[in-house]
mmCIF file of N, CA, C and O in Angstrom:
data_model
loop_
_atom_site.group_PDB
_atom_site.id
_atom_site.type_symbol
_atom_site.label_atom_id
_atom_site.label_comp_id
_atom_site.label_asym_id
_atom_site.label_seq_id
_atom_site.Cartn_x
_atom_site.Cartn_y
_atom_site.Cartn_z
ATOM 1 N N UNK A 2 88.766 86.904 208.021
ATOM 2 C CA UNK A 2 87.679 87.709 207.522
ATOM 3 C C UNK A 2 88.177 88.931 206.765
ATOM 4 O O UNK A 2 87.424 89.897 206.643
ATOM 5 N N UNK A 3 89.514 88.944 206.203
ATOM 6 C CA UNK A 3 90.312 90.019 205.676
ATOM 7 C C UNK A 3 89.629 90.261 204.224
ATOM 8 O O UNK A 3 89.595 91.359 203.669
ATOM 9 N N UNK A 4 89.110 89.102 203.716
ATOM 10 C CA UNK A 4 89.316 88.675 201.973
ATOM 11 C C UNK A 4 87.334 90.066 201.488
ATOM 12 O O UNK A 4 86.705 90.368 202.502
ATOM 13 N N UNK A 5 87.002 90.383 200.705
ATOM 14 C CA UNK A 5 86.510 91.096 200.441
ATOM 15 C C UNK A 5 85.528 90.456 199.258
ATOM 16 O O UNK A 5 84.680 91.156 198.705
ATOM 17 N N UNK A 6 85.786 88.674 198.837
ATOM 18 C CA UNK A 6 84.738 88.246 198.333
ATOM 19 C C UNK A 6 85.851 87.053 197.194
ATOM 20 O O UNK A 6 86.804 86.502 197.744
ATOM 21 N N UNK A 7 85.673 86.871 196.169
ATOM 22 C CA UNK A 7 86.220 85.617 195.425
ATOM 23 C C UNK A 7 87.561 86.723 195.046
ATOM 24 O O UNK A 7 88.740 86.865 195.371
ATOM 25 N N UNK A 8 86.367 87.495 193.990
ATOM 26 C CA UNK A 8 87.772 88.323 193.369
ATOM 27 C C UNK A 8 88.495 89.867 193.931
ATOM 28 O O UNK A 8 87.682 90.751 194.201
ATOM 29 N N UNK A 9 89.497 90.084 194.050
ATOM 30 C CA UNK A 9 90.155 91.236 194.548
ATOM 31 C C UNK A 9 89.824 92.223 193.382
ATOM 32 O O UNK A 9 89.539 92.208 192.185
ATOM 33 N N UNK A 10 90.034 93.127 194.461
ATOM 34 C CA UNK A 10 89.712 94.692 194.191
ATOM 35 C C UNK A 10 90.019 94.847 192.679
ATOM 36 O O UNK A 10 89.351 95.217 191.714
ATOM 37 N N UNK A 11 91.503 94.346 192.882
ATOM 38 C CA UNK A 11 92.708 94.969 191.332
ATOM 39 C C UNK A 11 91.903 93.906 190.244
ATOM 40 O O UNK A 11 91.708 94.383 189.127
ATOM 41 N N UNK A 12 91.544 92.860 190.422
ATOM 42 C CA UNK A 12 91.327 92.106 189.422
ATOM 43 C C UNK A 12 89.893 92.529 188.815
ATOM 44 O O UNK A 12 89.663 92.540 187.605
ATOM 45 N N UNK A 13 88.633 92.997 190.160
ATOM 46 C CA UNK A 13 87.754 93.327 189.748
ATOM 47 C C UNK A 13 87.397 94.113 188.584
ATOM 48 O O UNK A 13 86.522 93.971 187.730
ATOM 49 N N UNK A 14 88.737 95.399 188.861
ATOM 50 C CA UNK A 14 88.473 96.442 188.470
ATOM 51 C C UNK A 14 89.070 96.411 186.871
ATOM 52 O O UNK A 14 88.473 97.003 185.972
ATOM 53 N N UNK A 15 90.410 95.591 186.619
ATOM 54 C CA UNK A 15 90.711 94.892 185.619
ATOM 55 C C UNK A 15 89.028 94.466 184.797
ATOM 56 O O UNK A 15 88.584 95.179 183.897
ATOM 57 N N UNK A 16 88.432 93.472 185.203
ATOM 58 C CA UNK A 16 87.387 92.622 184.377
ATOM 59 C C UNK A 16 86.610 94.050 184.044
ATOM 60 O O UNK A 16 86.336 94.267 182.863
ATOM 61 N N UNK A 17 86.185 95.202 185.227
ATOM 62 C CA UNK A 17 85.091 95.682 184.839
ATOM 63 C C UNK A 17 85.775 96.721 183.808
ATOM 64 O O UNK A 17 84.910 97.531 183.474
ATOM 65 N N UNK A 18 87.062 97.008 183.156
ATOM 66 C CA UNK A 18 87.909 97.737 182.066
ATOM 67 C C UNK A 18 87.565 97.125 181.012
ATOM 68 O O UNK A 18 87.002 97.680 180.068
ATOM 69 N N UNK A 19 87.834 96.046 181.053
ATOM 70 C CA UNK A 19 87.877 95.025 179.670
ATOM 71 C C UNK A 19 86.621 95.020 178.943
ATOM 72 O O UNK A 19 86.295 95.040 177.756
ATOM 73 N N UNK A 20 85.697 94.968 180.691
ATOM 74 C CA UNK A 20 83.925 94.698 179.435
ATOM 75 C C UNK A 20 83.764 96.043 178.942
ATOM 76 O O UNK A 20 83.256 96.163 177.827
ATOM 77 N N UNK A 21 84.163 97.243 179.678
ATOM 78 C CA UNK A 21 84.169 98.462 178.904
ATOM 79 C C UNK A 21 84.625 98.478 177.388
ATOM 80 O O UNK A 21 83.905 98.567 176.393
ATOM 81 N N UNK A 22 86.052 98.365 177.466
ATOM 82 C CA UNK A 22 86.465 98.127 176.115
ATOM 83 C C UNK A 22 85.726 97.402 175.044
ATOM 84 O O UNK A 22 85.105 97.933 174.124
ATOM 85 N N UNK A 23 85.879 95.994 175.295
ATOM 86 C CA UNK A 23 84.583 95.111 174.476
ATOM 87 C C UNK A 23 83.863 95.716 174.357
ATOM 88 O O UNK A 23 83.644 95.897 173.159
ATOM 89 N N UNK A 24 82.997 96.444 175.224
ATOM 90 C CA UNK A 24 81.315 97.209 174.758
ATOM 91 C C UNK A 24 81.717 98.076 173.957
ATOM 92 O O UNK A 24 81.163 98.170 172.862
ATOM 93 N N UNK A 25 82.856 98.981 174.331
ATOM 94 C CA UNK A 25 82.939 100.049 172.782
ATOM 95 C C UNK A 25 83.705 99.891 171.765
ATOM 96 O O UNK A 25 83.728 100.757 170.890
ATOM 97 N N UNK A 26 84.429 98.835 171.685
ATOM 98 C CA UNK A 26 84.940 98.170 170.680
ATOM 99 C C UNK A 26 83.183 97.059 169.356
ATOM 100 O O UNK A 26 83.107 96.667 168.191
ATOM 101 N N UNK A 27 82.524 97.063 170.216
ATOM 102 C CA UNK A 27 81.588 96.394 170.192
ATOM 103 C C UNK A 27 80.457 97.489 169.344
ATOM 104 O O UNK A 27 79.872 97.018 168.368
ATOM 105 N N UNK A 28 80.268 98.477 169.619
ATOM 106 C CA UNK A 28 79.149 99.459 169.521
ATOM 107 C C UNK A 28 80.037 100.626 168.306
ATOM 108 O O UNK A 28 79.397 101.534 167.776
ATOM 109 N N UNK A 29 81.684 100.397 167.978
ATOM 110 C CA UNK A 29 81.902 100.779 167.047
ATOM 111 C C UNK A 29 81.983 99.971 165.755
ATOM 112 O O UNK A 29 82.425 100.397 164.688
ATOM 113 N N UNK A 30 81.361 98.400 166.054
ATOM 114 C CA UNK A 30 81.824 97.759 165.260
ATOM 115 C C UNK A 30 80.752 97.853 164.370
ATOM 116 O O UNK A 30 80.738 97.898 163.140
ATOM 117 N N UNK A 31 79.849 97.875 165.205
ATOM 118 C CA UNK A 31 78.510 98.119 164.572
ATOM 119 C C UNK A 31 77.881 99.591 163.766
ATOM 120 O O UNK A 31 77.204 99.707 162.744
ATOM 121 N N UNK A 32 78.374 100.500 164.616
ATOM 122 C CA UNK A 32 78.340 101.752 163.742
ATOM 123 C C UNK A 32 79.164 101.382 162.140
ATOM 124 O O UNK A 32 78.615 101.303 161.042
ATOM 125 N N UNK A 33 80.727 101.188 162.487
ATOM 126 C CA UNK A 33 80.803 101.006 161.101
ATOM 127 C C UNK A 33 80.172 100.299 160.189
ATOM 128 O O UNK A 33 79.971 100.724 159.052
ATOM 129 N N UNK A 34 79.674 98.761 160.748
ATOM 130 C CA UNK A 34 78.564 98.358 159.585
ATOM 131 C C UNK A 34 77.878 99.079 159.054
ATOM 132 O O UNK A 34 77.718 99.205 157.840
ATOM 133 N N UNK A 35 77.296 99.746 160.060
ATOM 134 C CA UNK A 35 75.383 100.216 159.403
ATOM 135 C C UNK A 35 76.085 101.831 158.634
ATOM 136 O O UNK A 35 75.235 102.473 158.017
ATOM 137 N N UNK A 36 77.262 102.338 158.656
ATOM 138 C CA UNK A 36 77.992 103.186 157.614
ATOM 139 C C UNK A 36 77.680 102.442 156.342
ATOM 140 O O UNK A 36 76.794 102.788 155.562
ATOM 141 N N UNK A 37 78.409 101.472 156.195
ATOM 142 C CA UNK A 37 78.573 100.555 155.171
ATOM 143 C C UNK A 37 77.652 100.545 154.504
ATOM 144 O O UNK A 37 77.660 100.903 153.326
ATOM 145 N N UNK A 38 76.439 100.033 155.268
ATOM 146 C CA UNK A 38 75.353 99.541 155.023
ATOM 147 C C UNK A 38 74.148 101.132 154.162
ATOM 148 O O UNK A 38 73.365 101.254 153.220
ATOM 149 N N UNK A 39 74.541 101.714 154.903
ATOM 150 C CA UNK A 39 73.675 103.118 154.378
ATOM 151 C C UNK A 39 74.317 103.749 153.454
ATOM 152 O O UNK A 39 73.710 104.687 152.936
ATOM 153 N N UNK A 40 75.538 103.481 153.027
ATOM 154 C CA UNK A 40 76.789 104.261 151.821
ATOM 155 C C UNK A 40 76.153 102.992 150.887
ATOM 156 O O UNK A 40 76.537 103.217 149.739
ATOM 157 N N UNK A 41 75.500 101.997 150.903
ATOM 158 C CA UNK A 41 75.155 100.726 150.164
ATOM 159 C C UNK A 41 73.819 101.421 149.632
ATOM 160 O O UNK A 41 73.718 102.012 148.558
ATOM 161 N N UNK A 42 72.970 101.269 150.435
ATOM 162 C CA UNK A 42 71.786 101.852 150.031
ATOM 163 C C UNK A 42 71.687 103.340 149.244
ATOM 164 O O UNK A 42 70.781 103.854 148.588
ATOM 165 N N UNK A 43 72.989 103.778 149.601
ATOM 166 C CA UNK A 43 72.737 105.547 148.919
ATOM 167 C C UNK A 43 72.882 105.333 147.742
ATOM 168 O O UNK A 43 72.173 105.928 146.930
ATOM 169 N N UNK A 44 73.910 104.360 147.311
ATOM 170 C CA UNK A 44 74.743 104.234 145.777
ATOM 171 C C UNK A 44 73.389 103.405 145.070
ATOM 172 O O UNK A 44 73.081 103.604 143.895
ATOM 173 N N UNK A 45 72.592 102.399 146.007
ATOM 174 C CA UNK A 45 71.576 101.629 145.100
ATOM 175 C C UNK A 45 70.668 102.237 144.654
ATOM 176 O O UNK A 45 70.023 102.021 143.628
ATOM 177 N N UNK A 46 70.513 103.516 145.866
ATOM 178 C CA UNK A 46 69.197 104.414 145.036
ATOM 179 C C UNK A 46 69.400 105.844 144.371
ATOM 180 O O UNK A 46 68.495 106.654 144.171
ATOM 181 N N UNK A 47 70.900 106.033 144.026
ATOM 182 C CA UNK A 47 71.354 106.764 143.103
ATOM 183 C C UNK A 47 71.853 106.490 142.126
ATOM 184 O O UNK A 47 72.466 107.233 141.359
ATOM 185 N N UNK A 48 71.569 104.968 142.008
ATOM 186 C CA UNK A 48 71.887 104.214 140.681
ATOM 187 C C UNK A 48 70.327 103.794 140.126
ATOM 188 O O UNK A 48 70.161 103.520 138.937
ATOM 189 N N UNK A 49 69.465 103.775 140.876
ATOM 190 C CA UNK A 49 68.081 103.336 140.504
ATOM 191 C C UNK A 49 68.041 104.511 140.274
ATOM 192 O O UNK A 49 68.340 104.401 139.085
ATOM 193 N N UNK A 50 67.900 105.744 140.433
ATOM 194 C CA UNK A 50 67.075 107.115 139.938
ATOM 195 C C UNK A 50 67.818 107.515 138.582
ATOM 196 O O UNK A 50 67.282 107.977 137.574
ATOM 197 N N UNK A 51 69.451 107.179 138.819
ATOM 198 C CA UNK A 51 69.766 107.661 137.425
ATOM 199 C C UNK A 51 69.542 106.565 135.984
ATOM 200 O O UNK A 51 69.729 106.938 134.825
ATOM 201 N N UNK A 52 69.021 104.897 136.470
ATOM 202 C CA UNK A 52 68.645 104.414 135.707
ATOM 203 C C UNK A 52 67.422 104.863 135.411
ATOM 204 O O UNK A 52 67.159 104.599 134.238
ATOM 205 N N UNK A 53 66.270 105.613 136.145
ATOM 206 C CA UNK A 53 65.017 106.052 135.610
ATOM 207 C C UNK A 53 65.215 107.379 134.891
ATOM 208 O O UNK A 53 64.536 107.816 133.962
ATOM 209 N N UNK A 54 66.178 107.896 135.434
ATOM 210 C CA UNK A 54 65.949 109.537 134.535
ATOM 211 C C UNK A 54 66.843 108.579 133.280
ATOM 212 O O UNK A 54 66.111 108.610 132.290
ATOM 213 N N UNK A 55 67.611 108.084 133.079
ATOM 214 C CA UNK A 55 68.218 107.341 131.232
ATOM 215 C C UNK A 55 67.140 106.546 130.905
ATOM 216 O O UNK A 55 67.239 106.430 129.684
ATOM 217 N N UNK A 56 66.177 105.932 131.263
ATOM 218 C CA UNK A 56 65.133 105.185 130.667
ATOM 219 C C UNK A 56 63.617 106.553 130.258
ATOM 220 O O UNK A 56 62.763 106.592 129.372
ATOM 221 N N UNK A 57 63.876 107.262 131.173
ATOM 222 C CA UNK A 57 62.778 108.493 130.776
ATOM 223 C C UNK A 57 63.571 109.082 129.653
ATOM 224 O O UNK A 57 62.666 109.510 128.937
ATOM 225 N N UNK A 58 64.606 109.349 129.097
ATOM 226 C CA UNK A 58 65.183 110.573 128.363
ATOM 227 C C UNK A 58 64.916 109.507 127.208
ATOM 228 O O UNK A 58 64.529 110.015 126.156
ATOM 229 N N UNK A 59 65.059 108.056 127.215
ATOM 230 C CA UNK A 59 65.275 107.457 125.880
ATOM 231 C C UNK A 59 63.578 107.106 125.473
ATOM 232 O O UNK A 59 63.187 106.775 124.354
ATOM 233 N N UNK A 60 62.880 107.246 126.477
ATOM 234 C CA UNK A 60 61.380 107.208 126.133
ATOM 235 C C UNK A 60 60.720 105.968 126.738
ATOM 236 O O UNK A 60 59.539 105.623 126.778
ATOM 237 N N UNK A 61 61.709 105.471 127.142
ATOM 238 C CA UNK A 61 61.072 103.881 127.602
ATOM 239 C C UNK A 61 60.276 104.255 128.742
ATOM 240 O O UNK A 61 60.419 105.369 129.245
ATOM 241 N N UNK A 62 59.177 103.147 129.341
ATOM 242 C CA UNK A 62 57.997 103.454 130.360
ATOM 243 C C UNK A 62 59.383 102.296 131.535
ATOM 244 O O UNK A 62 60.226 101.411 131.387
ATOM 245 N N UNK A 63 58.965 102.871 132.260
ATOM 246 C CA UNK A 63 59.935 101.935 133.631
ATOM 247 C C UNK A 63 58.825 101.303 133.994
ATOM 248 O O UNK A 63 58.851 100.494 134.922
#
């Protein structure tokens, strides 16, 4: 009646490190996307406004 369940202490504590890691390996992976993703959108709509202010200066209707 010594044993404390399937897995030992050391190993437990091992698995419950790892899913740590994974989770913030995990939750930075994703931050950097949605960086990506919003440095994407900044350039699309600072390329759409400066295509409307060059279509306003040359007279064209957008």
């Amino acid at each position: 009646m010594g044993t404390r369940g399937l897995v030992g202490e050391k190993w437990s504590q091992r698995i419950l490190w790892l899913c740590a890691i994974g989770s913030a390996v995990g939750l930075y992976m994703v931050a950097v996307e949605r960086q990506a993703q919003n440095r994407e959108r900044m350039m699309a709509e600072g390329l759409t406004s400066l295509d409307g202010a060059h279509s306003q200066s040359r007279g064209e209707d957008v």
